[in-house]
PDB file of C-alpha atoms in Angstrom:
ATOM      1  CA  UNK A   1     -46.925  -4.958  62.852  1.00 75.00           C
ATOM      2  CA  UNK A   2     -46.165  -1.516  64.674  1.00 76.00           C
ATOM      3  CA  UNK A   3     -45.946  -3.288  68.247  1.00 80.00           C
ATOM      4  CA  UNK A   4     -43.144  -5.784  66.343  1.00 80.00           C
ATOM      5  CA  UNK A   5     -41.476  -2.607  64.836  1.00 74.00           C
ATOM      6  CA  UNK A   6     -41.504  -0.865  68.277  1.00 75.00           C
ATOM      7  CA  UNK A   7     -39.974  -3.749  69.747  1.00 81.00           C
ATOM      8  CA  UNK A   8     -37.110  -4.149  66.819  1.00 77.00           C
ATOM      9  CA  UNK A   9     -36.395  -0.322  67.058  1.00 72.00           C
ATOM     10  CA  UNK A  10     -36.563   0.703  70.482  1.00 75.00           C
ATOM     11  CA  UNK A  11     -36.068  -2.288  72.669  1.00 82.00           C
ATOM     12  CA  UNK A  12     -33.821  -4.293  71.024  1.00 82.00           C
ATOM     13  CA  UNK A  13     -32.261  -1.105  69.376  1.00 77.00           C
ATOM     14  CA  UNK A  14     -32.110  -2.978  65.602  1.00 78.00           C
ATOM     15  CA  UNK A  15     -31.858  -0.953  62.533  1.00 76.00           C
ATOM     16  CA  UNK A  16     -34.047  -1.772  59.739  1.00 76.00           C
ATOM     17  CA  UNK A  17     -33.266  -0.876  56.272  1.00 76.00           C
ATOM     18  CA  UNK A  18     -36.077  -0.970  53.779  1.00 75.00           C
ATOM     19  CA  UNK A  19     -34.629  -1.203  50.676  1.00 78.00           C
ATOM     20  CA  UNK A  20     -37.283   0.228  48.170  1.00 78.00           C
ATOM     21  CA  UNK A  21     -38.392   2.443  51.180  1.00 75.00           C
ATOM     22  CA  UNK A  22     -35.718   4.710  52.314  1.00 73.00           C
ATOM     23  CA  UNK A  23     -38.231   6.851  54.407  1.00 70.00           C
ATOM     24  CA  UNK A  24     -38.396   3.510  56.668  1.00 73.00           C
ATOM     25  CA  UNK A  25     -34.433   3.583  57.242  1.00 72.00           C
ATOM     26  CA  UNK A  26     -33.928   3.744  60.928  1.00 71.00           C
ATOM     27  CA  UNK A  27     -30.017   3.921  60.505  1.00 72.00           C
ATOM     28  CA  UNK A  28     -30.532   7.661  59.151  1.00 66.00           C
ATOM     29  CA  UNK A  29     -33.662   8.979  60.959  1.00 57.00           C
ATOM     30  CA  UNK A  30     -31.785   8.990  64.386  1.00 63.00           C
ATOM     31  CA  UNK A  31     -32.902  12.934  65.246  1.00 67.00           C
ATOM     32  CA  UNK A  32     -36.441  13.599  66.424  1.00 69.00           C
ATOM     33  CA  UNK A  33     -37.897  14.667  63.073  1.00 69.00           C
ATOM     34  CA  UNK A  34     -36.773  11.509  61.197  1.00 67.00           C
ATOM     35  CA  UNK A  35     -38.275   9.522  63.902  1.00 72.00           C
ATOM     36  CA  UNK A  36     -41.303  11.328  63.647  1.00 77.00           C
ATOM     37  CA  UNK A  37     -41.685  11.080  59.822  1.00 76.00           C
ATOM     38  CA  UNK A  38     -40.631   7.280  60.070  1.00 77.00           C
ATOM     39  CA  UNK A  39     -43.239   6.657  62.654  1.00 79.00           C
ATOM     40  CA  UNK A  40     -46.126   8.452  60.821  1.00 83.00           C
ATOM     41  CA  UNK A  41     -45.116   6.559  57.205  1.00 81.00           C
ATOM     42  CA  UNK A  42     -45.240   3.116  59.114  1.00 82.00           C
ATOM     43  CA  UNK A  43     -48.628   4.246  60.513  1.00 86.00           C
ATOM     44  CA  UNK A  44     -49.919   4.974  57.406  1.00 88.00           C
ATOM     45  CA  UNK A  45     -48.612   1.772  55.825  1.00 86.00           C
ATOM     46  CA  UNK A  46     -50.212  -0.522  58.286  1.00 87.00           C
ATOM     47  CA  UNK A  47     -53.500   0.991  58.067  1.00 91.00           C
ATOM     48  CA  UNK A  48     -53.435   0.610  54.258  1.00 92.00           C
ATOM     49  CA  UNK A  49     -52.336  -2.661  54.648  1.00 91.00           C
ATOM     50  CA  UNK A  50     -54.785  -3.182  57.266  1.00 93.00           C
ATOM     51  CA  UNK A  51     -57.763  -2.010  55.271  1.00 95.00           C
ATOM     52  CA  UNK A  52     -56.835  -3.616  52.184  1.00 97.00           C
ATOM     53  CA  UNK A  53     -56.821  -6.987  54.231  1.00 96.00           C
ATOM     54  CA  UNK A  54     -60.239  -6.372  55.339  1.00 97.00           C
ATOM     55  CA  UNK A  55     -61.322  -5.660  51.870  1.00 97.00           C
ATOM     56  CA  UNK A  56     -59.986  -8.823  50.588  1.00 98.00           C
ATOM     57  CA  UNK A  57     -61.693 -10.390  53.153  1.00 97.00           C
ATOM     58  CA  UNK A  58     -65.453  -9.063  52.219  1.00 97.00           C
ATOM     59  CA  UNK A  59     -64.407  -9.317  48.917  1.00 97.00           C
ATOM     60  CA  UNK A  60     -63.657 -13.111  49.078  1.00 97.00           C
ATOM     61  CA  UNK A  61     -66.787 -13.446  51.398  1.00 97.00           C
ATOM     62  CA  UNK A  62     -69.022 -11.901  48.627  1.00 97.00           C
ATOM     63  CA  UNK A  63     -67.331 -13.951  45.726  1.00 97.00           C
ATOM     64  CA  UNK A  64     -68.038 -17.449  47.797  1.00 96.00           C
ATOM     65  CA  UNK A  65     -71.936 -15.949  48.617  1.00 96.00           C
ATOM     66  CA  UNK A  66     -72.562 -15.391  44.778  1.00 97.00           C
ATOM     67  CA  UNK A  67     -71.139 -18.676  44.244  1.00 97.00           C
ATOM     68  CA  UNK A  68     -73.057 -20.602  46.630  1.00 95.00           C
ATOM     69  CA  UNK A  69     -76.306 -18.676  45.084  1.00 96.00           C
ATOM     70  CA  UNK A  70     -75.626 -19.830  41.732  1.00 96.00           C
ATOM     71  CA  UNK A  71     -75.302 -23.361  43.320  1.00 94.00           C
ATOM     72  CA  UNK A  72     -71.295 -23.818  43.253  1.00 94.00           C
ATOM     73  CA  UNK A  73     -70.615 -26.619  45.864  1.00 90.00           C
ATOM     74  CA  UNK A  74     -67.127 -26.260  47.477  1.00 92.00           C
ATOM     75  CA  UNK A  75     -64.731 -29.009  48.814  1.00 91.00           C
ATOM     76  CA  UNK A  76     -64.491 -32.695  47.048  1.00 87.00           C
ATOM     77  CA  UNK A  77     -67.202 -34.281  45.762  1.00 85.00           C
ATOM     78  CA  UNK A  78     -69.047 -36.274  48.057  1.00 80.00           C
ATOM     79  CA  UNK A  79     -68.283 -40.183  47.314  1.00 81.00           C
ATOM     80  CA  UNK A  80     -71.520 -42.328  46.908  1.00 85.00           C
ATOM     81  CA  UNK A  81     -71.997 -45.046  49.971  1.00 87.00           C
ATOM     82  CA  UNK A  82     -72.006 -48.686  48.961  1.00 91.00           C
ATOM     83  CA  UNK A  83     -75.401 -50.194  48.331  1.00 91.00           C
ATOM     84  CA  UNK A  84     -74.800 -52.527  51.732  1.00 92.00           C
ATOM     85  CA  UNK A  85     -74.253 -49.294  53.825  1.00 92.00           C
ATOM     86  CA  UNK A  86     -77.814 -49.261  54.681  1.00 91.00           C
ATOM     87  CA  UNK A  87     -78.099 -52.655  56.228  1.00 93.00           C
ATOM     88  CA  UNK A  88     -74.732 -52.259  58.154  1.00 93.00           C
ATOM     89  CA  UNK A  89     -75.733 -48.988  59.352  1.00 92.00           C
ATOM     90  CA  UNK A  90     -78.987 -50.966  60.949  1.00 92.00           C
ATOM     91  CA  UNK A  91     -76.752 -53.633  62.277  1.00 93.00           C
ATOM     92  CA  UNK A  92     -74.776 -51.052  64.109  1.00 92.00           C
ATOM     93  CA  UNK A  93     -77.642 -49.591  65.193  1.00 91.00           C
ATOM     94  CA  UNK A  94     -78.957 -52.784  66.504  1.00 93.00           C
ATOM     95  CA  UNK A  95     -75.723 -53.783  68.337  1.00 92.00           C
ATOM     96  CA  UNK A  96     -74.829 -56.582  65.889  1.00 94.00           C
ATOM     97  CA  UNK A  97     -71.652 -55.411  64.688  1.00 93.00           C
ATOM     98  CA  UNK A  98     -69.416 -52.571  65.529  1.00 93.00           C
ATOM     99  CA  UNK A  99     -69.240 -49.018  63.927  1.00 92.00           C
ATOM    100  CA  UNK A 100     -65.309 -49.812  63.088  1.00 94.00           C
ATOM    101  CA  UNK A 101     -66.109 -53.139  61.506  1.00 94.00           C
ATOM    102  CA  UNK A 102     -69.026 -51.403  59.425  1.00 94.00           C
ATOM    103  CA  UNK A 103     -66.570 -48.566  58.101  1.00 93.00           C
ATOM    104  CA  UNK A 104     -64.210 -51.160  57.366  1.00 93.00           C
ATOM    105  CA  UNK A 105     -66.676 -53.206  55.088  1.00 93.00           C
ATOM    106  CA  UNK A 106     -67.738 -50.228  53.588  1.00 91.00           C
ATOM    107  CA  UNK A 107     -63.990 -49.050  52.469  1.00 91.00           C
ATOM    108  CA  UNK A 108     -64.144 -45.727  54.375  1.00 92.00           C
ATOM    109  CA  UNK A 109     -63.011 -44.158  57.826  1.00 92.00           C
ATOM    110  CA  UNK A 110     -65.319 -44.728  60.934  1.00 92.00           C
ATOM    111  CA  UNK A 111     -65.784 -41.103  61.368  1.00 92.00           C
ATOM    112  CA  UNK A 112     -67.276 -40.512  57.475  1.00 90.00           C
ATOM    113  CA  UNK A 113     -69.064 -43.873  58.418  1.00 91.00           C
ATOM    114  CA  UNK A 114     -70.682 -42.275  61.668  1.00 91.00           C
ATOM    115  CA  UNK A 115     -71.005 -38.863  59.890  1.00 89.00           C
ATOM    116  CA  UNK A 116     -73.145 -40.308  57.065  1.00 89.00           C
ATOM    117  CA  UNK A 117     -75.013 -42.366  59.606  1.00 87.00           C
ATOM    118  CA  UNK A 118     -76.324 -39.148  61.316  1.00 85.00           C
ATOM    119  CA  UNK A 119     -76.761 -37.106  58.265  1.00 78.00           C
ATOM    120  CA  UNK A 120     -77.769 -39.702  55.542  1.00 60.00           C
ATOM    121  CA  UNK A 121     -81.900 -39.529  55.116  1.00 54.00           C
TER     122      UNK A 121
END
């Protein structure tokens, strides 16, 4: 954010007016003291925003960990495999049928079929 502010105000010489925060008005702060105050306020606001983002991430991670500890599962519920899945899985392993054909017969994408073949006991 600070880098973008610098590019806009110094390199491109753009005036920025923040309507609900007159301290960040670059039109008025043209003198040395005004520029100094503006830079300090911007530094403080950037710090507060970054600190809040980190706090939010931390609280979110704590909430997710607590939910998982309670047994909450995230994401879509897993669809059950059709009864013929195991037979088709064995046929694919033996080379009697292609993975794509087996997936079609199970009414699932090929990638899902392959994933379930690898992760299903």
